[in-house]
Structures are given as C-alpha cells and as structure tokens.
mmCIF file of C-alpha atoms and ligand atoms in Angstrom:
data_model
loop_
_atom_site.group_PDB
_atom_site.id
_atom_site.type_symbol
_atom_site.label_atom_id
_atom_site.label_comp_id
_atom_site.label_asym_id
_atom_site.label_seq_id
_atom_site.Cartn_x
_atom_site.Cartn_y
_atom_site.Cartn_z
ATOM 1 C CA UNK A 1 57.155 84.680 56.168
ATOM 2 C CA UNK A 2 56.161 87.607 53.958
ATOM 3 C CA UNK A 3 58.554 90.372 52.951
ATOM 4 C CA UNK A 4 57.400 93.985 53.060
ATOM 5 C CA UNK A 5 59.369 96.816 51.471
ATOM 6 C CA UNK A 6 59.027 100.070 53.395
ATOM 7 C CA UNK A 7 59.644 103.121 51.190
ATOM 8 C CA UNK A 8 59.074 106.254 53.259
ATOM 9 C CA UNK A 9 60.164 108.938 50.777
ATOM 10 C CA UNK A 10 59.940 112.690 51.266
ATOM 11 C CA UNK A 11 58.119 115.371 53.220
ATOM 12 C CA UNK A 12 55.768 113.821 55.741
ATOM 13 C CA UNK A 13 56.566 110.348 54.335
ATOM 14 C CA UNK A 14 58.960 109.305 57.123
ATOM 15 C CA UNK A 15 56.592 110.509 59.885
ATOM 16 C CA UNK A 16 53.518 108.693 58.640
ATOM 17 C CA UNK A 17 55.564 105.608 57.794
ATOM 18 C CA UNK A 18 56.930 105.480 61.355
ATOM 19 C CA UNK A 19 53.364 105.270 62.713
ATOM 20 C CA UNK A 20 52.246 102.699 60.165
ATOM 21 C CA UNK A 21 55.313 100.589 60.955
ATOM 22 C CA UNK A 22 54.524 100.737 64.682
ATOM 23 C CA UNK A 23 51.068 99.366 63.922
ATOM 24 C CA UNK A 24 52.429 96.672 61.629
ATOM 25 C CA UNK A 25 54.901 95.480 64.266
ATOM 26 C CA UNK A 26 52.256 95.493 66.984
ATOM 27 C CA UNK A 27 50.179 93.010 64.987
ATOM 28 C CA UNK A 28 52.888 90.447 65.667
ATOM 29 C CA UNK A 29 52.647 88.759 62.281
ATOM 30 C CA UNK A 30 55.320 86.729 60.528
ATOM 31 C CA UNK A 31 56.666 89.621 58.446
ATOM 32 C CA UNK A 32 60.099 90.788 57.433
ATOM 33 C CA UNK A 33 60.193 94.590 57.094
ATOM 34 C CA UNK A 34 62.940 96.089 54.927
ATOM 35 C CA UNK A 35 63.500 99.802 54.305
ATOM 36 C CA UNK A 36 64.911 101.555 51.247
ATOM 37 C CA UNK A 37 65.205 105.179 50.112
ATOM 38 C CA UNK A 38 62.915 106.525 47.413
ATOM 39 C CA UNK A 39 62.063 109.876 45.790
ATOM 40 C CA UNK A 40 64.006 113.013 46.606
ATOM 41 C CA UNK A 41 65.575 111.285 49.595
ATOM 42 C CA UNK A 42 67.006 108.640 47.258
ATOM 43 C CA UNK A 43 68.159 111.288 44.802
ATOM 44 C CA UNK A 44 70.076 112.992 47.595
ATOM 45 C CA UNK A 45 71.732 109.729 48.609
ATOM 46 C CA UNK A 46 72.244 107.970 45.274
ATOM 47 C CA UNK A 47 71.534 110.503 42.517
ATOM 48 C CA UNK A 48 68.339 108.769 41.381
ATOM 49 C CA UNK A 49 64.761 108.800 42.743
ATOM 50 C CA UNK A 50 64.380 105.041 42.176
ATOM 51 C CA UNK A 51 67.824 103.472 42.693
ATOM 52 C CA UNK A 52 68.295 99.911 41.384
ATOM 53 C CA UNK A 53 68.517 98.481 44.919
ATOM 54 C CA UNK A 54 65.182 100.064 45.863
ATOM 55 C CA UNK A 55 63.506 98.736 42.736
ATOM 56 C CA UNK A 56 65.006 95.280 43.337
ATOM 57 C CA UNK A 57 63.712 95.252 46.918
ATOM 58 C CA UNK A 58 60.239 96.288 45.747
ATOM 59 C CA UNK A 59 60.275 93.540 43.125
ATOM 60 C CA UNK A 60 61.398 90.894 45.592
ATOM 61 C CA UNK A 61 58.913 91.872 48.304
ATOM 62 C CA UNK A 62 55.417 90.455 48.670
ATOM 63 C CA UNK A 63 54.072 93.974 49.093
ATOM 64 C CA UNK A 64 55.320 97.549 49.216
ATOM 65 C CA UNK A 65 54.270 100.130 51.776
ATOM 66 C CA UNK A 66 54.949 103.581 50.377
ATOM 67 C CA UNK A 67 54.909 106.970 52.088
ATOM 68 C CA UNK A 68 55.016 109.904 49.673
ATOM 69 C CA UNK A 69 57.464 111.605 47.325
ATOM 70 C CA UNK A 70 58.066 115.136 46.118
ATOM 71 C CA UNK A 71 59.425 118.462 47.266
ATOM 72 C CA UNK A 72 59.602 121.827 45.564
ATOM 73 C CA UNK A 73 63.347 121.818 45.995
ATOM 74 C CA UNK A 74 63.615 119.274 43.167
ATOM 75 C CA UNK A 75 61.522 121.299 40.696
ATOM 76 C CA UNK A 76 64.571 122.381 38.736
ATOM 77 C CA UNK A 77 65.809 118.841 38.097
ATOM 78 C CA UNK A 78 65.292 117.290 34.700
ATOM 79 C CA UNK A 79 62.043 115.338 34.689
ATOM 80 C CA UNK A 80 63.652 111.873 34.722
ATOM 81 C CA UNK A 81 65.305 112.635 38.070
ATOM 82 C CA UNK A 82 62.365 114.218 39.872
ATOM 83 C CA UNK A 83 60.938 112.420 42.916
ATOM 84 C CA UNK A 84 57.594 111.698 41.185
ATOM 85 C CA UNK A 85 59.426 109.447 38.726
ATOM 86 C CA UNK A 86 59.987 106.995 41.576
ATOM 87 C CA UNK A 87 56.314 106.212 42.047
ATOM 88 C CA UNK A 88 55.644 106.254 38.306
ATOM 89 C CA UNK A 89 58.616 103.896 37.785
ATOM 90 C CA UNK A 90 57.440 101.523 40.525
ATOM 91 C CA UNK A 91 53.950 101.392 39.029
ATOM 92 C CA UNK A 92 55.337 100.671 35.585
ATOM 93 C CA UNK A 93 58.075 98.177 36.566
ATOM 94 C CA UNK A 94 55.813 96.266 38.934
ATOM 95 C CA UNK A 95 52.889 96.286 36.504
ATOM 96 C CA UNK A 96 50.594 97.946 39.044
ATOM 97 C CA UNK A 97 47.767 98.828 36.720
ATOM 98 C CA UNK A 98 44.815 98.875 39.111
ATOM 99 C CA UNK A 99 44.625 101.687 41.611
ATOM 100 C CA UNK A 100 41.889 101.344 44.234
ATOM 101 C CA UNK A 101 41.049 104.604 45.976
ATOM 102 C CA UNK A 102 38.170 104.264 48.395
ATOM 103 C CA UNK A 103 36.448 107.456 49.534
ATOM 104 C CA UNK A 104 34.619 106.586 52.717
ATOM 105 C CA UNK A 105 33.056 109.152 55.005
ATOM 106 C CA UNK A 106 33.461 107.995 58.605
ATOM 107 C CA UNK A 107 30.425 108.725 60.719
ATOM 108 C CA UNK A 108 32.416 110.756 63.255
ATOM 109 C CA UNK A 109 33.945 112.952 60.542
ATOM 110 C CA UNK A 110 30.799 113.882 58.664
ATOM 111 C CA UNK A 111 31.039 117.444 59.971
ATOM 112 C CA UNK A 112 34.647 117.760 58.749
ATOM 113 C CA UNK A 113 33.514 117.430 55.130
ATOM 114 C CA UNK A 114 33.314 120.576 53.069
ATOM 115 C CA UNK A 115 29.848 119.433 51.935
ATOM 116 C CA UNK A 116 26.615 119.422 53.954
ATOM 117 C CA UNK A 117 26.498 116.428 56.320
ATOM 118 C CA UNK A 118 23.378 114.953 54.699
ATOM 119 C CA UNK A 119 25.154 114.801 51.335
ATOM 120 C CA UNK A 120 28.088 112.776 52.655
ATOM 121 C CA UNK A 121 26.765 110.761 55.618
ATOM 122 C CA UNK A 122 27.382 107.101 54.799
ATOM 123 C CA UNK A 123 29.323 107.926 51.637
ATOM 124 C CA UNK A 124 31.262 104.935 50.286
ATOM 125 C CA UNK A 125 32.719 105.326 46.797
ATOM 126 C CA UNK A 126 35.430 103.159 45.283
ATOM 127 C CA UNK A 127 37.413 104.931 42.597
ATOM 128 C CA UNK A 128 39.282 102.508 40.357
ATOM 129 C CA UNK A 129 41.934 104.365 38.461
ATOM 130 C CA UNK A 130 43.900 102.754 35.638
ATOM 131 C CA UNK A 131 47.500 103.464 36.496
ATOM 132 C CA UNK A 132 49.970 102.546 33.783
ATOM 133 C CA UNK A 133 48.551 104.037 30.580
ATOM 134 C CA UNK A 134 46.884 107.233 29.417
ATOM 135 C CA UNK A 135 48.711 110.524 28.957
ATOM 136 C CA UNK A 136 51.143 109.747 31.801
ATOM 137 C CA UNK A 137 52.837 107.023 29.785
ATOM 138 C CA UNK A 138 52.096 108.057 26.200
ATOM 139 C CA UNK A 139 54.770 108.292 23.539
ATOM 140 C CA UNK A 140 56.232 110.524 22.348
ATOM 141 C CA UNK A 141 56.536 113.229 24.923
ATOM 142 C CA UNK A 142 58.736 116.253 24.809
ATOM 143 C CA UNK A 143 59.313 119.915 24.281
ATOM 144 C CA UNK A 144 60.386 121.701 21.152
ATOM 145 C CA UNK A 145 62.092 125.022 20.967
ATOM 146 C CA UNK A 146 62.718 127.100 17.899
ATOM 147 C CA UNK A 147 66.239 125.690 17.984
ATOM 148 C CA UNK A 148 65.329 122.210 19.333
ATOM 149 C CA UNK A 149 66.440 120.807 22.704
ATOM 150 C CA UNK A 150 64.786 120.183 26.057
ATOM 151 C CA UNK A 151 65.445 123.422 27.788
ATOM 152 C CA UNK A 152 63.573 126.338 29.262
ATOM 153 C CA UNK A 153 62.242 128.716 26.661
ATOM 154 C CA UNK A 154 60.473 125.966 24.732
ATOM 155 C CA UNK A 155 57.993 127.088 22.086
ATOM 156 C CA UNK A 156 55.911 123.945 22.161
ATOM 157 C CA UNK A 157 55.324 120.924 24.411
ATOM 158 C CA UNK A 158 53.394 117.707 23.924
ATOM 159 C CA UNK A 159 52.260 114.549 25.688
ATOM 160 C CA UNK A 160 50.265 111.882 23.929
ATOM 161 C CA UNK A 161 47.238 110.123 25.369
ATOM 162 C CA UNK A 162 46.815 106.456 24.540
ATOM 163 C CA UNK A 163 45.077 103.307 25.690
ATOM 164 C CA UNK A 164 45.008 99.866 24.164
ATOM 165 C CA UNK A 165 42.041 97.500 24.232
ATOM 166 C CA UNK A 166 43.678 94.960 26.622
ATOM 167 C CA UNK A 167 44.604 97.732 29.056
ATOM 168 C CA UNK A 168 40.996 98.908 29.174
ATOM 169 C CA UNK A 169 39.610 95.379 29.371
ATOM 170 C CA UNK A 170 41.652 94.386 32.404
ATOM 171 C CA UNK A 171 40.787 97.493 34.426
ATOM 172 C CA UNK A 172 37.123 97.134 33.460
ATOM 173 C CA UNK A 173 37.150 93.564 34.807
ATOM 174 C CA UNK A 174 38.604 94.846 38.084
ATOM 175 C CA UNK A 175 35.801 97.407 38.332
ATOM 176 C CA UNK A 176 32.946 95.010 37.562
ATOM 177 C CA UNK A 177 34.350 92.371 39.904
ATOM 178 C CA UNK A 178 34.677 94.927 42.703
ATOM 179 C CA UNK A 179 31.118 96.124 42.082
ATOM 180 C CA UNK A 180 29.835 92.578 42.673
ATOM 181 C CA UNK A 181 31.038 92.814 46.248
ATOM 182 C CA UNK A 182 29.308 96.176 46.676
ATOM 183 C CA UNK A 183 26.173 97.841 45.264
ATOM 184 C CA UNK A 184 26.676 96.463 41.755
ATOM 185 C CA UNK A 185 26.874 99.848 40.061
ATOM 186 C CA UNK A 186 29.763 101.012 37.881
ATOM 187 C CA UNK A 187 30.161 104.515 36.485
ATOM 188 C CA UNK A 188 32.763 104.734 33.745
ATOM 189 C CA UNK A 189 34.179 108.233 33.387
ATOM 190 C CA UNK A 190 35.463 109.376 29.997
ATOM 191 C CA UNK A 191 35.668 112.281 27.584
ATOM 192 C CA UNK A 192 34.401 110.374 24.562
ATOM 193 C CA UNK A 193 32.715 113.482 23.187
ATOM 194 C CA UNK A 194 36.150 114.911 22.378
ATOM 195 C CA UNK A 195 38.916 112.294 22.674
ATOM 196 C CA UNK A 196 39.420 109.167 20.534
ATOM 197 C CA UNK A 197 41.263 107.508 23.421
ATOM 198 C CA UNK A 198 38.159 107.748 25.544
ATOM 199 C CA UNK A 199 35.773 106.688 22.787
ATOM 200 C CA UNK A 200 37.765 103.435 22.731
ATOM 201 C CA UNK A 201 37.592 103.394 26.526
ATOM 202 C CA UNK A 202 33.818 103.739 26.488
ATOM 203 C CA UNK A 203 33.338 101.090 23.785
ATOM 204 C CA UNK A 204 35.548 98.531 25.527
ATOM 205 C CA UNK A 205 34.060 99.125 28.980
ATOM 206 C CA UNK A 206 30.600 98.648 27.440
ATOM 207 C CA UNK A 207 31.686 95.337 25.873
ATOM 208 C CA UNK A 208 33.173 94.052 29.114
ATOM 209 C CA UNK A 209 30.083 95.223 30.980
ATOM 210 C CA UNK A 210 27.944 92.894 28.871
ATOM 211 C CA UNK A 211 29.680 89.994 30.652
ATOM 212 C CA UNK A 212 28.353 91.309 33.981
ATOM 213 C CA UNK A 213 24.586 91.577 33.425
ATOM 214 C CA UNK A 214 24.054 91.773 37.194
ATOM 215 C CA UNK A 215 26.036 95.040 37.390
ATOM 216 C CA UNK A 216 24.538 98.339 36.217
ATOM 217 C CA UNK A 217 26.874 100.380 34.034
ATOM 218 C CA UNK A 218 26.536 104.032 33.207
ATOM 219 C CA UNK A 219 28.882 106.416 31.440
ATOM 220 C CA UNK A 220 29.652 109.967 32.442
ATOM 221 C CA UNK A 221 31.821 112.668 30.936
ATOM 222 C CA UNK A 222 34.570 113.728 33.276
ATOM 223 C CA UNK A 223 33.389 117.318 33.613
ATOM 224 C CA UNK A 224 29.932 116.151 34.609
ATOM 225 C CA UNK A 225 31.433 113.568 36.973
ATOM 226 C CA UNK A 226 33.402 116.327 38.704
ATOM 227 C CA UNK A 227 30.142 118.213 39.188
ATOM 228 C CA UNK A 228 28.073 115.197 40.295
ATOM 229 C CA UNK A 229 30.709 114.314 42.899
ATOM 230 C CA UNK A 230 29.968 117.511 44.785
ATOM 231 C CA UNK A 231 26.267 117.680 43.884
ATOM 232 C CA UNK A 232 25.112 114.169 44.711
ATOM 233 C CA UNK A 233 28.119 112.032 45.677
ATOM 234 C CA UNK A 234 26.072 109.135 47.011
ATOM 235 C CA UNK A 235 24.825 108.340 43.488
ATOM 236 C CA UNK A 236 28.243 106.688 42.909
ATOM 237 C CA UNK A 237 29.328 103.192 43.902
ATOM 238 C CA UNK A 238 32.315 102.128 41.772
ATOM 239 C CA UNK A 239 33.870 104.738 39.485
ATOM 240 C CA UNK A 240 36.318 103.483 36.851
ATOM 241 C CA UNK A 241 38.483 105.828 34.819
ATOM 242 C CA UNK A 242 41.906 106.517 33.327
ATOM 243 C CA UNK A 243 45.108 107.698 34.936
ATOM 244 C CA UNK A 244 44.642 111.420 34.573
ATOM 245 C CA UNK A 245 40.912 111.775 35.243
ATOM 246 C CA UNK A 246 41.334 109.383 38.166
ATOM 247 C CA UNK A 247 44.114 111.499 39.609
ATOM 248 C CA UNK A 248 41.883 114.553 39.650
ATOM 249 C CA UNK A 249 38.602 112.923 40.664
ATOM 250 C CA UNK A 250 40.184 110.959 43.518
ATOM 251 C CA UNK A 251 41.540 114.152 45.074
ATOM 252 C CA UNK A 252 38.124 115.728 44.692
ATOM 253 C CA UNK A 253 36.353 112.723 46.201
ATOM 254 C CA UNK A 254 38.749 112.647 49.124
ATOM 255 C CA UNK A 255 37.599 116.050 50.313
ATOM 256 C CA UNK A 256 34.008 114.833 50.544
ATOM 257 C CA UNK A 257 35.128 112.547 53.319
ATOM 258 C CA UNK A 258 36.551 115.293 55.499
ATOM 259 C CA UNK A 259 40.228 114.911 54.773
ATOM 260 C CA UNK A 260 42.552 113.390 52.245
ATOM 261 C CA UNK A 261 44.553 112.447 55.344
ATOM 262 C CA UNK A 262 42.105 109.593 55.956
ATOM 263 C CA UNK A 263 42.265 107.806 52.628
ATOM 264 C CA UNK A 264 44.376 104.758 51.820
ATOM 265 C CA UNK A 265 45.026 103.312 48.394
ATOM 266 C CA UNK A 266 46.171 100.109 46.777
ATOM 267 C CA UNK A 267 47.910 99.694 43.432
ATOM 268 C CA UNK A 268 47.685 96.094 42.280
ATOM 269 C CA UNK A 269 49.198 93.946 39.566
ATOM 270 C CA UNK A 270 47.456 91.033 37.861
ATOM 271 C CA UNK A 271 48.283 88.704 40.795
ATOM 272 C CA UNK A 272 47.270 91.022 43.644
ATOM 273 C CA UNK A 273 50.809 91.915 44.520
ATOM 274 C CA UNK A 274 50.568 95.544 45.437
ATOM 275 C CA UNK A 275 51.936 98.850 46.509
ATOM 276 C CA UNK A 276 50.029 100.590 49.285
ATOM 277 C CA UNK A 277 50.169 104.288 49.942
ATOM 278 C CA UNK A 278 48.086 107.077 51.400
ATOM 279 C CA UNK A 279 46.123 108.978 48.755
ATOM 280 C CA UNK A 280 47.708 112.222 49.892
ATOM 281 C CA UNK A 281 51.110 113.570 48.889
ATOM 282 C CA UNK A 282 54.313 114.521 50.681
ATOM 283 C CA UNK A 283 53.037 117.873 52.030
ATOM 284 C CA UNK A 284 56.510 119.425 52.412
ATOM 285 C CA UNK A 285 54.937 122.523 53.988
ATOM 286 C CA UNK A 286 54.047 120.579 57.149
ATOM 287 C CA UNK A 287 56.903 118.038 57.104
ATOM 288 C CA UNK A 288 58.736 117.407 60.352
ATOM 289 C CA UNK A 289 56.142 119.238 62.460
ATOM 290 C CA UNK A 290 54.130 116.264 63.693
ATOM 291 C CA UNK A 291 50.993 117.668 62.041
ATOM 292 C CA UNK A 292 50.372 114.937 59.475
ATOM 293 C CA UNK A 293 47.529 112.468 59.850
ATOM 294 C CA UNK A 294 48.966 108.917 59.851
ATOM 295 C CA UNK A 295 45.562 107.234 59.463
ATOM 296 C CA UNK A 296 45.652 107.055 55.653
ATOM 297 C CA UNK A 297 48.921 105.121 55.841
ATOM 298 C CA UNK A 298 47.673 102.948 58.699
ATOM 299 C CA UNK A 299 44.543 102.160 56.670
ATOM 300 C CA UNK A 300 46.843 101.384 53.722
ATOM 301 C CA UNK A 301 48.440 98.742 55.949
ATOM 302 C CA UNK A 302 44.970 97.246 56.365
ATOM 303 C CA UNK A 303 44.483 97.175 52.597
ATOM 304 C CA UNK A 304 47.877 95.501 52.226
ATOM 305 C CA UNK A 305 46.990 92.812 54.758
ATOM 306 C CA UNK A 306 43.731 92.128 52.956
ATOM 307 C CA UNK A 307 44.685 92.339 49.257
ATOM 308 C CA UNK A 308 48.289 91.111 49.103
ATOM 309 C CA UNK A 309 49.020 89.179 52.290
ATOM 310 C CA UNK A 310 45.823 87.183 52.690
ATOM 311 C CA UNK A 311 45.373 88.326 56.295
ATOM 312 C CA UNK A 312 41.820 89.706 56.388
ATOM 313 C CA UNK A 313 41.487 89.273 60.157
ATOM 314 C CA UNK A 314 44.522 91.444 60.829
ATOM 315 C CA UNK A 315 43.172 93.976 58.323
ATOM 316 C CA UNK A 316 39.902 94.111 60.196
ATOM 317 C CA UNK A 317 41.709 94.623 63.504
ATOM 318 C CA UNK A 318 43.503 97.663 62.101
ATOM 319 C CA UNK A 319 40.321 99.122 60.612
ATOM 320 C CA UNK A 320 38.431 98.566 63.859
ATOM 321 C CA UNK A 321 41.233 100.266 65.809
ATOM 322 C CA UNK A 322 40.962 103.315 63.533
ATOM 323 C CA UNK A 323 37.193 103.399 64.106
ATOM 324 C CA UNK A 324 37.821 103.215 67.825
ATOM 325 C CA UNK A 325 40.243 106.157 67.942
ATOM 326 C CA UNK A 326 37.828 108.263 65.903
ATOM 327 C CA UNK A 327 35.000 107.348 68.264
ATOM 328 C CA UNK A 328 37.253 108.210 71.201
ATOM 329 C CA UNK A 329 37.680 111.686 69.725
ATOM 330 C CA UNK A 330 41.317 111.571 68.645
ATOM 331 C CA UNK A 331 41.851 114.138 65.879
ATOM 332 C CA UNK A 332 44.871 115.368 63.963
ATOM 333 C CA UNK A 333 44.702 118.967 62.724
ATOM 334 C CA UNK A 334 43.234 118.097 59.328
ATOM 335 C CA UNK A 335 40.148 116.441 60.833
ATOM 336 C CA UNK A 336 39.722 118.563 63.980
ATOM 337 C CA UNK A 337 36.735 120.900 63.948
ATOM 338 C CA UNK A 338 37.094 124.408 65.382
ATOM 339 C CA UNK A 339 37.312 124.032 69.162
ATOM 340 C CA UNK A 340 38.520 120.418 69.041
ATOM 341 C CA UNK A 341 42.034 119.679 70.232
ATOM 342 C CA UNK A 342 44.379 118.312 67.596
ATOM 343 C CA UNK A 343 46.993 115.701 68.514
ATOM 344 C CA UNK A 344 50.329 115.011 66.850
ATOM 345 C CA UNK A 345 51.139 112.390 64.249
ATOM 346 C CA UNK A 346 52.790 110.118 66.808
ATOM 347 C CA UNK A 347 50.037 110.608 69.407
ATOM 348 C CA UNK A 348 47.540 109.446 66.806
ATOM 349 C CA UNK A 349 49.730 106.411 66.041
ATOM 350 C CA UNK A 350 49.946 105.638 69.769
ATOM 351 C CA UNK A 351 46.168 105.884 70.076
ATOM 352 C CA UNK A 352 45.769 103.312 67.306
ATOM 353 C CA UNK A 353 48.278 101.032 69.060
ATOM 354 C CA UNK A 354 46.357 101.334 72.313
ATOM 355 C CA UNK A 355 43.097 100.535 70.527
ATOM 356 C CA UNK A 356 44.706 97.447 68.944
ATOM 357 C CA UNK A 357 45.600 96.093 72.373
HETATM 358 C C1 LIG B 1 48.898 110.417 42.867
HETATM 359 C C2 LIG B 1 49.933 111.459 42.639
HETATM 360 C C3 LIG B 1 50.872 110.971 41.538
HETATM 361 C C4 LIG B 1 50.029 110.801 40.301
HETATM 362 C C5 LIG B 1 52.104 111.836 41.266
HETATM 363 C C6 LIG B 1 52.919 112.054 42.522
HETATM 364 C C7 LIG B 1 52.958 111.254 40.183
HETATM 365 O O1 LIG B 1 49.347 112.685 42.341
HETATM 366 O O2 LIG B 1 49.262 109.275 43.177
HETATM 367 O O3 LIG B 1 47.704 110.735 42.778
HETATM 368 O O4 LIG B 1 49.714 111.773 39.605
HETATM 369 O O5 LIG B 1 49.672 109.656 40.005
HETATM 370 MG MG1 LIG B 2 47.260 112.707 42.681
#
C-alpha cells in the first residue's frame, strides 16, 4: 500500500482537491490517503504555514498531492510565516529539485488560447524548472533601513542569486533524459550576457549536453525566450531553466494552452518521490464559488501515478478520462468560449468520474 499526503491549502485549494480525491478514490487502488493543513489554513490553525506534523506526513508519504497556498489576507505577516513558505519549505525539506511543467494544448481547447490556433495546435512543451536554488534560496537575504531592522520603511533590500555546479548538473541530466523520450531537443534558458550565475549555468549545461550527443541543445536568453514563446511556441520541446525564470516562463507558456487551469506539475527528488500540484495558484478571488477548473489537479494525480507510484495504466485512465470530458464539451469558466455553457468545479469532477467508469 502506498501513502499519499493530501495538502489542500488555501483559496480554491480545497475545492480542486476534493475533485482530485474523488478521482483518486474511484480508481480503487491500494492507497492510504491522509490529509493535513498547509499554508494560510495551517497558520490559522497552528500558527505556522508548514507545521511539523504536516512536514512529517509529507516526508513519510510516498507522494504528496498539493492544492495551492496564498491569500492577500496574510500579506502583512512576516515573510517566514506567509503561506508561500509552506511550498518553498516542502520543496527544500523534501529535496524536490526538479519541477516538470508540461504545457500541452488540447485539441478541443485550441480556440481558448490567446494565440492564433495555428500557432498552438499540437503544442507540447515540457518546461523543466530547477526548484531549490537560484535567487529564491540565495544567502544572504534581507532588508536594511537607515537604522537597521526588518521593518517597513527599509532603504535597501537584497536577495542573492546562486547556483552550484552539482545543482545545475542534476537538473540538466533530468532535461536531457526527458528529451530522449520526446523530440530530443533541449533549450536552456539563461541570462549569461549579464549574470555570472547564469554563465555558470550555461557552461555546465553545455558540458552535460556533450554526454547526450543524440539530443540537440540550444541556449536562449530569457528575454528572447519570453518573446519566442508567443511568437513561435512550437519551436520548443524541452525547456530547462532556473527557479525564477522558470516561474515566469511557465506561467507564460500555460496561457498558450488556453488556461493555466489545465496544467499539472510534478516536483521530484532524486528518487522520483514527488509533490504534485496544479501549475496555477490559490485564486482567492474565486474561492468557494465553484468556478475553479479541477482538471489541472486531476492531471496532477495522473502525473503522480506515473512518476512516483509506478502505476502508468491508472495514469493513462485518468488522462483518457480528461480527454473524454473535453471531447464531450464539458467546460469550466476558464476554458469556455463565449456562448459555451460553463459548469462548476464539482460538475467537472463528476464528469471525469463518469468518463472513468
Ligand atoms: C509557483 C508559485 C510559487 C513559486 C510561489 C507560490 C512560491 O508561483 O509554484 O510557480 O514562485 O515557485
Ligand atoms: Mg509561479
């Protein structure tokens, strides 16, 4: 039996998690599902966004299914207690350095993309984002005021960007290995024209690339990559980059596909233990209204079954069920075109259940 930690979190987290859990139960696998609070919800209950019991559960589990964290109501808290620290802490404590963010344009949703259909039809990009280094985890970080202290009214603030050779090597290997199962093209995104950190990145990725002569490697500056993603997105196969550029480019790429509400993600450690979450955030503005699209979380379940649980057949069943509901015309508000009727979060979950059976 495999243990799954369910961390729903804030905003739309509980709604999308409820649908994903329905799907997981319907698969009738030998799984033990255990819930724990995380993010702002955990702060409200226990005074910390990642309480020790939640971290312990995540560490003990075979995989973590994560909803979303964050709400404006926590903006005034000191940084260490904000909801976002929960996901950053989980990534760091669990050693989840490899973030896989596929951007796939489903045939039925081509018209929902903000780009012309011919630019996105058949789009299938895999963004591989390094997740535990870069400016997110640099040292030191802080704010200085004229009088010192970490308070509003600071005169100066700083965050340091850093990567080490082994950190770059291991994510590069993930990218080249993934490319072998796809079109064998890797684009490494950097800012080596300005930043030392990304000159090292570029050098190390080039070295690792030499071990994969069957994979084509090219390098692109991040500003150009942002432009190429909307100009000619199908030129990309696997994109590998750091934490911050990957954060930005994966949001951008998601829109090409019609909606960020469709995109799952996996964050893996060196042994394929992973945390699975939708690529979108907690969307507090629509929380509790049944408007959220649960498909990104349901597709994250599929990624979990495939990458961490060794259940590729079950993964395929879930992915096929999602294809079926799209073909049947089920749409939540984010993917409905003008004139199409949008269904609720739970109606979409029910449609997936029906398609599974
Ligand atoms: C993401 C999110 C997170 C990140 C936040 C919530 C810390 O934007 O997963 O893309 O920046 O990594
Ligand atoms: Mg982000």
